GROMACS .gro file of C-alpha atoms in nm:
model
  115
    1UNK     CA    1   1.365  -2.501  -2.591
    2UNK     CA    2   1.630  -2.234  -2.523
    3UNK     CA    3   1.528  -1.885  -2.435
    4UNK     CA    4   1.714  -1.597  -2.453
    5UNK     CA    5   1.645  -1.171  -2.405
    6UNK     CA    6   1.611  -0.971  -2.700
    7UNK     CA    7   1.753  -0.647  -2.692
    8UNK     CA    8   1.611  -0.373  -2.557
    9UNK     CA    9   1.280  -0.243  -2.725
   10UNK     CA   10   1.418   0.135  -2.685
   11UNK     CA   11   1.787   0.006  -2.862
   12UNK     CA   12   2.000   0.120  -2.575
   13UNK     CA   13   2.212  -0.105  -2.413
   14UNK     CA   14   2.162  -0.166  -2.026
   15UNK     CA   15   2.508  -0.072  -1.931
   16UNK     CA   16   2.821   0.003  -2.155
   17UNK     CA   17   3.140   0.106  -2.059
   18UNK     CA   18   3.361   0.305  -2.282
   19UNK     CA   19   3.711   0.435  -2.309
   20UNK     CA   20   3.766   0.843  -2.316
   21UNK     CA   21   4.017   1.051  -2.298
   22UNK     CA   22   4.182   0.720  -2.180
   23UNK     CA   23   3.957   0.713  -1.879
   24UNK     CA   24   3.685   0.435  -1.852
   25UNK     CA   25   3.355   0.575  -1.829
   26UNK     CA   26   3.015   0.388  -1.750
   27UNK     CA   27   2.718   0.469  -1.970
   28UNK     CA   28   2.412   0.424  -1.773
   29UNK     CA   29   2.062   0.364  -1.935
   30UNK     CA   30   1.845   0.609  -1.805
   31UNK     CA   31   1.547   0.340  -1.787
   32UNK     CA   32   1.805   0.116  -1.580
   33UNK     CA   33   1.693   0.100  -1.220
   34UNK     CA   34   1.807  -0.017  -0.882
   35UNK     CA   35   1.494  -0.168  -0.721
   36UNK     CA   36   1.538  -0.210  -0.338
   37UNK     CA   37   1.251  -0.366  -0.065
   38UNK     CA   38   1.168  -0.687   0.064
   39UNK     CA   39   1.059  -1.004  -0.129
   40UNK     CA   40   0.733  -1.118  -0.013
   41UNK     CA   41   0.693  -1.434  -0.097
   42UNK     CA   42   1.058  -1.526   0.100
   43UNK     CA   43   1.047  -1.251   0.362
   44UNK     CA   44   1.431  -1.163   0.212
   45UNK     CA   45   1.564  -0.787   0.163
   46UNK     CA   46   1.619  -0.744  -0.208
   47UNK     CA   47   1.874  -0.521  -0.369
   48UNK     CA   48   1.805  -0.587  -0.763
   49UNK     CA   49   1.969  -0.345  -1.091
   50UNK     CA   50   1.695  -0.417  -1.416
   51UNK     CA   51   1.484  -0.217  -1.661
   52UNK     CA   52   1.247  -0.007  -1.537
   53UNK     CA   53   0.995  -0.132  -1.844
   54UNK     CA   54   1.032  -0.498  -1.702
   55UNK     CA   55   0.991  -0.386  -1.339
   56UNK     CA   56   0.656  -0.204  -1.435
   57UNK     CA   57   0.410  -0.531  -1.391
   58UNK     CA   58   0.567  -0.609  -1.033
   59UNK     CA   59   0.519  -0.217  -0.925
   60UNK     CA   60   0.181  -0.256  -1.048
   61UNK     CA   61   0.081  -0.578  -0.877
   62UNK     CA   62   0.229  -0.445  -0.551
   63UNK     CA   63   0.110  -0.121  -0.580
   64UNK     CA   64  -0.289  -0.281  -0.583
   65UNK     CA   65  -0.166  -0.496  -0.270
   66UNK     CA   66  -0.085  -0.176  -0.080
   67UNK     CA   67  -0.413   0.030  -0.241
   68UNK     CA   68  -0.580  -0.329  -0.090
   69UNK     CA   69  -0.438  -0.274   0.230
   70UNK     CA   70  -0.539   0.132   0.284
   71UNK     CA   71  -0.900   0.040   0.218
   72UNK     CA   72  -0.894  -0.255   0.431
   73UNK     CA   73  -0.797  -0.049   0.708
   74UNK     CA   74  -1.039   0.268   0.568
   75UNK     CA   75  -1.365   0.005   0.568
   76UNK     CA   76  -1.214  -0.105   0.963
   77UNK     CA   77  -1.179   0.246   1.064
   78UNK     CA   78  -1.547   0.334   0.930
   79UNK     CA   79  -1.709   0.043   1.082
   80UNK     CA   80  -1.535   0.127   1.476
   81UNK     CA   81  -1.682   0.478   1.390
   82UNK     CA   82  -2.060   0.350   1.330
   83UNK     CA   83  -2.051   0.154   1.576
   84UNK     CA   84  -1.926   0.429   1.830
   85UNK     CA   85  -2.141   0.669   1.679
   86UNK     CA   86  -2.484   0.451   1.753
   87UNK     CA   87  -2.338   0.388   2.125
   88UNK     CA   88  -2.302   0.784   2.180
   89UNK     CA   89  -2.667   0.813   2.024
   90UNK     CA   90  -2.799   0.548   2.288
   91UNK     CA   91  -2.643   0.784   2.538
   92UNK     CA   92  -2.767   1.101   2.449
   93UNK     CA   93  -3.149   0.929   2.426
   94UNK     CA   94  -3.073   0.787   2.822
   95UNK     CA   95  -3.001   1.110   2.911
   96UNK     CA   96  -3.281   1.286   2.749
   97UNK     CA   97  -3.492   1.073   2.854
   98UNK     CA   98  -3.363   1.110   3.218
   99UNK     CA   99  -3.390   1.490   3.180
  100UNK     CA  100  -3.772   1.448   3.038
  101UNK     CA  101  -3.938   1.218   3.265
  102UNK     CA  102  -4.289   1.169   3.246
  103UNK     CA  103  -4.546   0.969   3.411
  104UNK     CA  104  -4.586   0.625   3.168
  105UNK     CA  105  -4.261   0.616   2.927
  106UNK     CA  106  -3.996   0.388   3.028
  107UNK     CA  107  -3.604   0.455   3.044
  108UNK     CA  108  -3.381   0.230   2.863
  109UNK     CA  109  -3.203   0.075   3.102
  110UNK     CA  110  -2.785   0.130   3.156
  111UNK     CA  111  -2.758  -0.239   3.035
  112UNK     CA  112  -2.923  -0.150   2.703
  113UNK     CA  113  -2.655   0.097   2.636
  114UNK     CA  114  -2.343  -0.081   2.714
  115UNK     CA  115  -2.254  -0.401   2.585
   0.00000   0.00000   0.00000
């Protein structure tokens, strides 16, 4: 089966170049694009001219890779601060206890605070 590309749904031509005032002039399609970054599936820089309409479903996709990536390192972040947050809370109990000594409670212990 042979497959070819329709025309443009918007009926503008990519790129057309025209003859005025006996100059050459390049009409530009506002919607045509110059998309530049790396490929990731080859680890290659890209430097790619196409429709912004067809580029919209790779923008998407990589856009949700990079949202996946932020909350990756959001839920990281979040767990280093719980877990620093219940070590400062051991210490502050050590040293009130310390501070409060009474006959008959026990201290926790250094080792109980540090792992």
């Amino acid at each position: 089966m042979e497959t070819r590309v329709s025309d443009c749904p918007l009926g503008a031509k990519c790129e057309e170049l025209k003859i005025e005032d006996g100059k050459p002039i390049l009409y530009r399609c506002p919607w045509y694009v110059q998309i530049r970054g790396v490929d990731t599936n080859t680890g290659q820089e890209s430097d790619t001219w196409g429709c912004a309409i067809a580029w919209l479903p790779t923008l998407t996709i990589n856009a949700a890779n990079e949202s996946r990536k932020g909350v990756a390192a959001t839920e990281s972040f979040r767990n280093e601060m719980v877990k620093q947050g219940a070590q400062t809370q051991q210490v502050l109990l050590v040293a009130a206890q310390s501070a409060n000594r009474k006959p008959g409670i026990k201290s926790l212990e250094q080792a109980d605070i540090c792992e």
